[in-house]
Coordinates of C-alpha atoms in Angstrom, one line a residue:
M3 CA 12.6 76.0 -172.1
A4 CA 13.6 78.9 -174.3
R5 CA 10.2 80.6 -174.2
A6 CA 10.5 84.0 -172.5
G7 CA 8.9 84.2 -169.1
L8 CA 9.2 80.5 -168.3
A9 CA 11.2 80.1 -165.1
L10 CA 12.1 76.5 -165.0
A11 CA 15.6 75.4 -163.9
L12 CA 16.9 72.0 -164.8
T13 CA 20.0 70.8 -162.9
I14 CA 21.9 67.8 -164.2
G15 CA 23.6 65.7 -161.5
A16 CA 27.4 65.2 -161.7
L17 CA 27.0 61.4 -161.9
G18 CA 24.4 61.4 -164.6
G19 CA 21.4 61.7 -162.3
S20 CA 19.1 64.7 -162.7
S21 CA 16.7 66.8 -160.6
V22 CA 14.3 69.4 -161.6
T23 CA 13.7 72.5 -159.5
A24 CA 10.7 74.7 -160.5
Q25 CA 11.2 78.4 -159.9
V26 CA 8.0 80.4 -159.9
A27 CA 8.0 83.3 -162.3
P28 CA 7.8 86.7 -160.5
G29 CA 4.2 87.4 -159.7
G30 CA 3.2 83.8 -160.4
P31 CA 1.1 81.6 -158.1
V32 CA 3.0 80.0 -155.2
T33 CA 2.3 76.8 -153.2
P34 CA 4.0 77.3 -149.8
Y35 CA 6.0 74.5 -148.5
V36 CA 4.5 72.7 -145.5
D37 CA 6.3 70.3 -143.2
P38 CA 3.8 67.8 -141.9
S39 CA 5.5 67.8 -138.5
K40 CA 5.7 71.6 -138.0
A41 CA 3.4 74.5 -137.4
Y42 CA 3.3 77.9 -135.8
L43 CA 1.6 79.8 -133.0
F44 CA 1.1 83.6 -132.9
L45 CA 0.3 84.9 -129.4
H46 CA -1.0 88.5 -129.9
M47 CA -3.4 91.3 -129.0
T48 CA -5.9 92.9 -131.3
K49 CA -6.7 96.5 -132.2
A50 CA -10.1 96.2 -130.6
K51 CA -8.7 94.6 -127.3
Y52 CA -5.3 96.0 -126.6
G53 CA -3.2 93.9 -124.2
V54 CA -5.6 90.9 -124.2
L55 CA -4.3 87.5 -125.3
F56 CA -5.4 86.0 -128.6
Y57 CA -4.1 83.1 -130.7
S58 CA -3.6 82.7 -134.4
V59 CA -2.0 79.6 -136.0
S60 CA -0.4 78.6 -139.3
L61 CA 0.9 75.5 -141.0
D62 CA 3.2 77.3 -143.4
G63 CA 4.2 80.4 -141.5
L64 CA 2.5 82.6 -144.1
H65 CA -1.2 82.0 -143.9
W66 CA -2.7 82.6 -140.4
K67 CA -6.1 81.9 -139.0
E68 CA -7.7 82.9 -135.7
V69 CA -8.2 80.4 -132.9
N70 CA -11.2 80.3 -130.6
G71 CA -13.5 82.1 -133.0
G72 CA -11.5 85.2 -132.6
K73 CA -12.1 85.4 -128.9
P74 CA -9.4 85.8 -126.2
V75 CA -7.7 82.6 -125.0
S76 CA -7.0 83.9 -121.4
A77 CA -9.1 85.9 -119.0
D78 CA -6.0 86.7 -116.9
Y79 CA -3.1 87.7 -119.1
H80 CA -2.4 91.3 -120.1
G81 CA 0.5 92.7 -122.0
H82 CA 2.4 92.6 -125.3
A83 CA 2.6 88.8 -125.5
S84 CA 6.2 87.5 -125.5
V85 CA 6.8 83.8 -124.9
A86 CA 9.9 81.6 -124.4
Q87 CA 10.3 77.9 -123.8
G88 CA 12.5 77.3 -120.8
G89 CA 15.1 74.6 -120.2
D90 CA 12.4 72.6 -118.4
G91 CA 10.3 72.4 -121.5
R92 CA 7.6 74.6 -120.1
Y93 CA 6.5 77.8 -121.8
Y94 CA 6.8 81.2 -120.0
L95 CA 4.8 84.3 -120.9
V96 CA 5.6 87.8 -119.8
G97 CA 3.5 90.9 -119.7
N98 CA 2.3 93.8 -117.5
K99 CA -0.8 95.9 -117.0
G100 CA 0.6 98.9 -118.7
D101 CA 3.8 101.0 -118.9
D102 CA 3.0 102.5 -115.5
D103 CA 2.7 99.1 -113.9
P104 CA 5.7 98.7 -111.5
L105 CA 5.6 94.9 -111.9
I106 CA 6.7 92.6 -114.7
R107 CA 4.4 89.6 -114.6
F108 CA 4.9 86.0 -115.6
W109 CA 2.7 83.1 -116.6
V110 CA 3.6 79.4 -117.2
S111 CA 2.1 76.7 -119.3
D112 CA 2.8 73.0 -120.0
D113 CA 0.7 72.9 -123.2
L114 CA 0.2 76.4 -124.5
I115 CA -3.5 76.0 -123.8
R116 CA -3.8 76.8 -120.0
W117 CA -1.8 79.6 -118.5
T118 CA -1.3 80.0 -114.8
P119 CA 0.3 82.9 -112.9
Y120 CA 4.0 82.2 -112.1
G121 CA 5.3 85.3 -110.3
T122 CA 6.2 88.9 -110.6
Y123 CA 9.4 91.0 -110.7
Q124 CA 9.7 94.6 -109.7
P125 CA 12.9 96.1 -111.3
N126 CA 14.6 99.0 -109.5
L127 CA 14.9 101.6 -112.1
K128 CA 17.1 103.9 -110.0
G129 CA 20.8 104.2 -110.4
I130 CA 21.2 102.2 -113.6
P131 CA 24.8 102.5 -114.9
G132 CA 24.9 105.0 -117.7
Y133 CA 21.2 105.9 -117.4
P134 CA 20.7 107.9 -114.2
T135 CA 17.4 109.7 -114.9
T136 CA 14.9 107.0 -115.7
L137 CA 11.2 107.4 -115.4
Q138 CA 9.1 104.8 -113.6
R139 CA 7.9 103.2 -116.9
I140 CA 8.3 99.6 -118.1
G141 CA 7.4 99.1 -121.8
A142 CA 6.6 95.8 -123.5
P143 CA 8.7 93.3 -121.5
K144 CA 10.1 90.4 -123.6
L145 CA 11.6 87.0 -122.9
F146 CA 14.4 85.0 -124.4
F147 CA 15.8 81.8 -123.1
D148 CA 19.5 81.3 -123.8
K149 CA 20.2 77.5 -123.9
P150 CA 24.0 77.7 -123.6
S151 CA 23.8 79.6 -120.3
G152 CA 20.5 78.2 -119.1
Q153 CA 19.3 81.7 -118.3
F154 CA 16.4 83.9 -119.3
L155 CA 17.1 87.3 -120.7
L156 CA 14.3 89.7 -119.8
T157 CA 14.3 93.0 -121.8
W158 CA 12.0 96.1 -121.8
H159 CA 12.3 99.8 -122.7
T160 CA 12.3 102.7 -120.3
P161 CA 12.3 106.4 -121.0
S162 CA 14.2 109.2 -119.3
L163 CA 12.1 112.3 -120.4
E164 CA 8.5 113.2 -120.2
G165 CA 6.7 114.1 -123.4
S166 CA 4.9 117.4 -123.9
K167 CA 2.2 118.7 -126.1
E168 CA 4.8 120.7 -128.0
D169 CA 7.3 117.8 -128.2
P170 CA 5.5 114.4 -127.7
E171 CA 8.4 112.6 -129.4
R172 CA 10.8 113.6 -126.7
Y173 CA 9.4 110.8 -124.6
W174 CA 9.8 108.2 -127.3
G175 CA 13.2 109.5 -128.3
S176 CA 14.5 108.9 -124.8
Q177 CA 13.6 105.2 -124.7
R178 CA 16.5 102.7 -124.0
T179 CA 16.5 98.9 -123.9
L180 CA 17.2 97.5 -120.4
Y181 CA 17.7 93.9 -119.4
V182 CA 18.1 91.5 -116.5
Q183 CA 19.0 87.8 -116.4
S184 CA 17.5 85.0 -114.3
K185 CA 17.8 81.2 -114.1
D186 CA 14.2 80.7 -113.0
L187 CA 12.3 84.1 -113.3
K188 CA 12.1 84.0 -109.5
S189 CA 15.4 85.5 -108.5
F190 CA 17.2 88.3 -110.4
P191 CA 20.7 88.6 -108.9
V192 CA 21.8 91.7 -110.8
G193 CA 19.7 94.8 -111.3
P194 CA 18.8 96.3 -114.7
R195 CA 21.5 97.4 -117.2
R196 CA 21.5 98.9 -120.6
L197 CA 21.8 96.3 -123.4
F198 CA 23.2 98.7 -126.0
A199 CA 26.0 101.2 -125.5
W200 CA 25.0 103.4 -128.4
D201 CA 22.9 106.5 -127.8
M202 CA 19.8 105.6 -129.8
A203 CA 16.2 105.3 -128.9
T204 CA 15.2 101.6 -129.1
I205 CA 12.1 99.6 -128.2
D206 CA 10.7 96.2 -128.8
T207 CA 14.1 94.4 -128.7
I208 CA 14.1 90.6 -129.4
I209 CA 17.0 88.2 -129.6
Q210 CA 17.7 85.5 -132.1
P211 CA 20.7 83.2 -132.0
N212 CA 22.7 83.3 -135.3
D213 CA 23.4 80.1 -137.2
K214 CA 27.0 81.4 -137.7
G215 CA 27.4 81.8 -134.0
G216 CA 26.6 84.6 -131.7
Y217 CA 23.3 86.5 -131.4
C218 CA 21.3 89.1 -133.3
A219 CA 19.3 91.8 -131.6
I220 CA 16.3 92.9 -133.6
I221 CA 15.2 96.3 -132.5
K222 CA 12.9 99.2 -133.4
D223 CA 14.8 102.4 -134.1
E224 CA 12.5 104.7 -132.1
R225 CA 13.8 108.0 -133.4
Y226 CA 11.3 110.0 -135.5
P227 CA 12.2 109.7 -139.3
S228 CA 13.7 112.8 -140.9
Y229 CA 16.4 113.7 -143.4
E230 CA 18.8 113.3 -140.5
W231 CA 17.3 110.0 -139.2
T232 CA 16.1 108.2 -142.3
T233 CA 16.1 104.9 -140.4
G234 CA 13.6 106.3 -137.7
K235 CA 10.7 104.1 -136.8
T236 CA 12.0 101.1 -138.7
V237 CA 13.0 97.6 -137.6
R238 CA 16.8 97.0 -137.7
M239 CA 19.3 94.4 -136.6
S240 CA 22.6 94.2 -134.8
C241 CA 24.7 91.0 -134.4
A242 CA 27.3 90.3 -131.7
A243 CA 29.5 87.4 -130.6
K244 CA 28.0 87.3 -127.1
L245 CA 24.5 87.5 -125.8
L246 CA 25.2 90.7 -123.9
G247 CA 27.3 92.2 -126.7
P248 CA 28.9 94.5 -127.2
Y249 CA 26.5 95.1 -130.1
P250 CA 27.6 97.4 -133.0
L251 CA 25.3 100.0 -134.4
P252 CA 22.4 98.3 -136.2
G253 CA 22.4 97.8 -139.9
P254 CA 20.0 99.2 -142.5
P255 CA 16.2 99.0 -142.1
L256 CA 14.6 95.6 -142.6
S257 CA 11.1 97.2 -142.8
P258 CA 9.5 100.4 -144.0
N259 CA 9.2 103.4 -141.6
F260 CA 6.5 103.3 -138.9
R261 CA 6.8 99.6 -138.2
E262 CA 7.4 97.9 -134.8
A263 CA 6.9 94.8 -132.6
P264 CA 9.1 92.5 -134.6
T265 CA 8.9 88.7 -134.3
I266 CA 10.9 86.2 -136.2
I267 CA 10.4 82.5 -137.1
R268 CA 12.2 80.0 -139.3
A269 CA 10.3 78.9 -142.4
P270 CA 9.2 75.2 -142.6
N271 CA 12.1 74.4 -144.9
G272 CA 14.4 75.2 -142.0
K273 CA 16.4 77.7 -144.1
D274 CA 14.6 81.0 -144.7
W275 CA 13.9 83.5 -142.0
M276 CA 10.5 85.2 -141.7
L277 CA 10.5 88.6 -139.9
Y278 CA 7.0 90.0 -139.1
Y279 CA 6.3 93.5 -137.9
E280 CA 3.3 95.7 -137.3
Q281 CA 2.4 98.8 -139.2
Y282 CA 0.9 100.6 -136.2
A283 CA -1.5 101.3 -134.8
G284 CA -3.1 98.0 -135.9
T285 CA -3.2 98.9 -139.6
S286 CA -1.7 95.7 -140.9
Y287 CA 1.3 93.3 -140.6
G288 CA 4.3 93.2 -142.9
L289 CA 6.8 90.5 -143.6
S290 CA 10.4 90.5 -144.7
M291 CA 12.3 87.3 -145.6
A292 CA 16.0 86.3 -145.9
P293 CA 18.1 83.2 -146.4
R294 CA 20.4 84.3 -143.6
L295 CA 20.1 86.7 -140.7
E296 CA 22.7 88.8 -142.5
G297 CA 20.4 89.0 -145.5
P298 CA 19.7 89.9 -148.2
W299 CA 16.2 90.8 -146.9
F300 CA 13.2 91.6 -149.1
Q301 CA 9.7 92.7 -148.3
V302 CA 7.0 90.2 -149.1
S303 CA 3.6 91.2 -150.5
G304 CA 0.7 90.5 -148.3
N305 CA -2.5 92.0 -146.8
S306 CA -2.8 94.0 -150.0
G307 CA -6.5 93.6 -150.5
V308 CA -5.8 91.8 -153.8
P309 CA -5.5 88.1 -153.1
E310 CA -3.6 87.4 -156.3
W311 CA -0.7 89.6 -155.1
N312 CA -0.5 88.2 -151.6
R313 CA 2.2 85.8 -150.4
F314 CA 1.0 85.9 -146.8
E315 CA -2.3 86.6 -145.0
M316 CA -3.0 87.7 -141.5
P317 CA -6.3 88.0 -139.7
P318 CA -7.5 91.7 -139.7
G319 CA -6.8 93.7 -136.6
V320 CA -4.0 91.6 -135.1
R321 CA -1.4 93.6 -133.1
H322 CA 1.8 93.1 -131.0
G323 CA 2.8 89.6 -130.1
S324 CA 5.3 86.8 -130.7
M325 CA 5.4 83.9 -133.0
I326 CA 6.9 80.5 -132.2
G327 CA 7.4 77.2 -134.0
I328 CA 5.4 74.3 -132.6
S329 CA 4.8 70.7 -133.6
R330 CA 1.9 69.6 -135.6
A331 CA 0.6 67.7 -132.6
Q332 CA 0.7 70.9 -130.5
Y333 CA -1.1 72.7 -133.3
D334 CA -3.9 70.0 -133.4
A335 CA -4.2 70.1 -129.6
I336 CA -4.5 73.9 -129.5
V337 CA -7.1 74.0 -132.4
A338 CA -9.1 71.2 -130.7
A339 CA -9.0 72.7 -127.2
F340 CA -10.5 76.0 -128.4
A341 CA -12.8 74.6 -131.0
A342 CA -15.5 73.9 -128.4
N343 CA -15.4 77.4 -126.9

């Protein structure tokens, strides 16, 4: 036990019992924990086929493999895949044909295998309180189902300024996160509103309930990085007591610069948080982990090209999407359904 470099902790129980917890030395091999009842599904696009729906699956949340031989799993869907399970147990998927598509489009599935069109929503982007000069652009709509209220929260980003050859970042720097709520994704009683009061460019907003109560909004700070904006183009987090805030200014970066499209899952142990994000455009995926949403967060080694260094592996070329926890039975059904294709 005294030999340097050996990381083995021995805990003696208070009543004379004992338990041994092995702690892997830094850089040492790791065997990820797998819960036999749990698995994960990643709904995403690829670098080669932007906006098209693909699946990858994992048993440990760290090592992912393509489904359907790397071919699309839907001929109909288009968008930056974002999925939420509604109060009725069904899964709802949101997308659009592009930022200039006036419609936000929904699909529904009972089994995560077959998706059917569910409906559309055309937001009125004129006269939004505190945001009077919007452009007719709808970026990357995302879904969250809030169990306490029984409502879906639909978010997206919309700019207020056109870009130019001399200043292309003006367009991205004017992006703000908008939202609407709906019980059924059929009716939307109140028009779009800004989700955050602060004057910061944000895109790719997702919501995660906090174990301690309240909600955490995970956003991409869309300002271009500089000495003035060192947090630009990073993934950050802001937590509030209520779903609609008010949210304080987000905390420090959870990712390096030039990362976006965050998606978050709970590790199989039910404790750790795993936050994935894309190094765009389609270069690779990164991962940060924390024991609590408040942190501390650290960046995990993966996709390095050196297998011995990697703690996670993603199929090459995967891009924007969302990860969800599923049962092992759902995992088996998805793999079997697409194995014959």
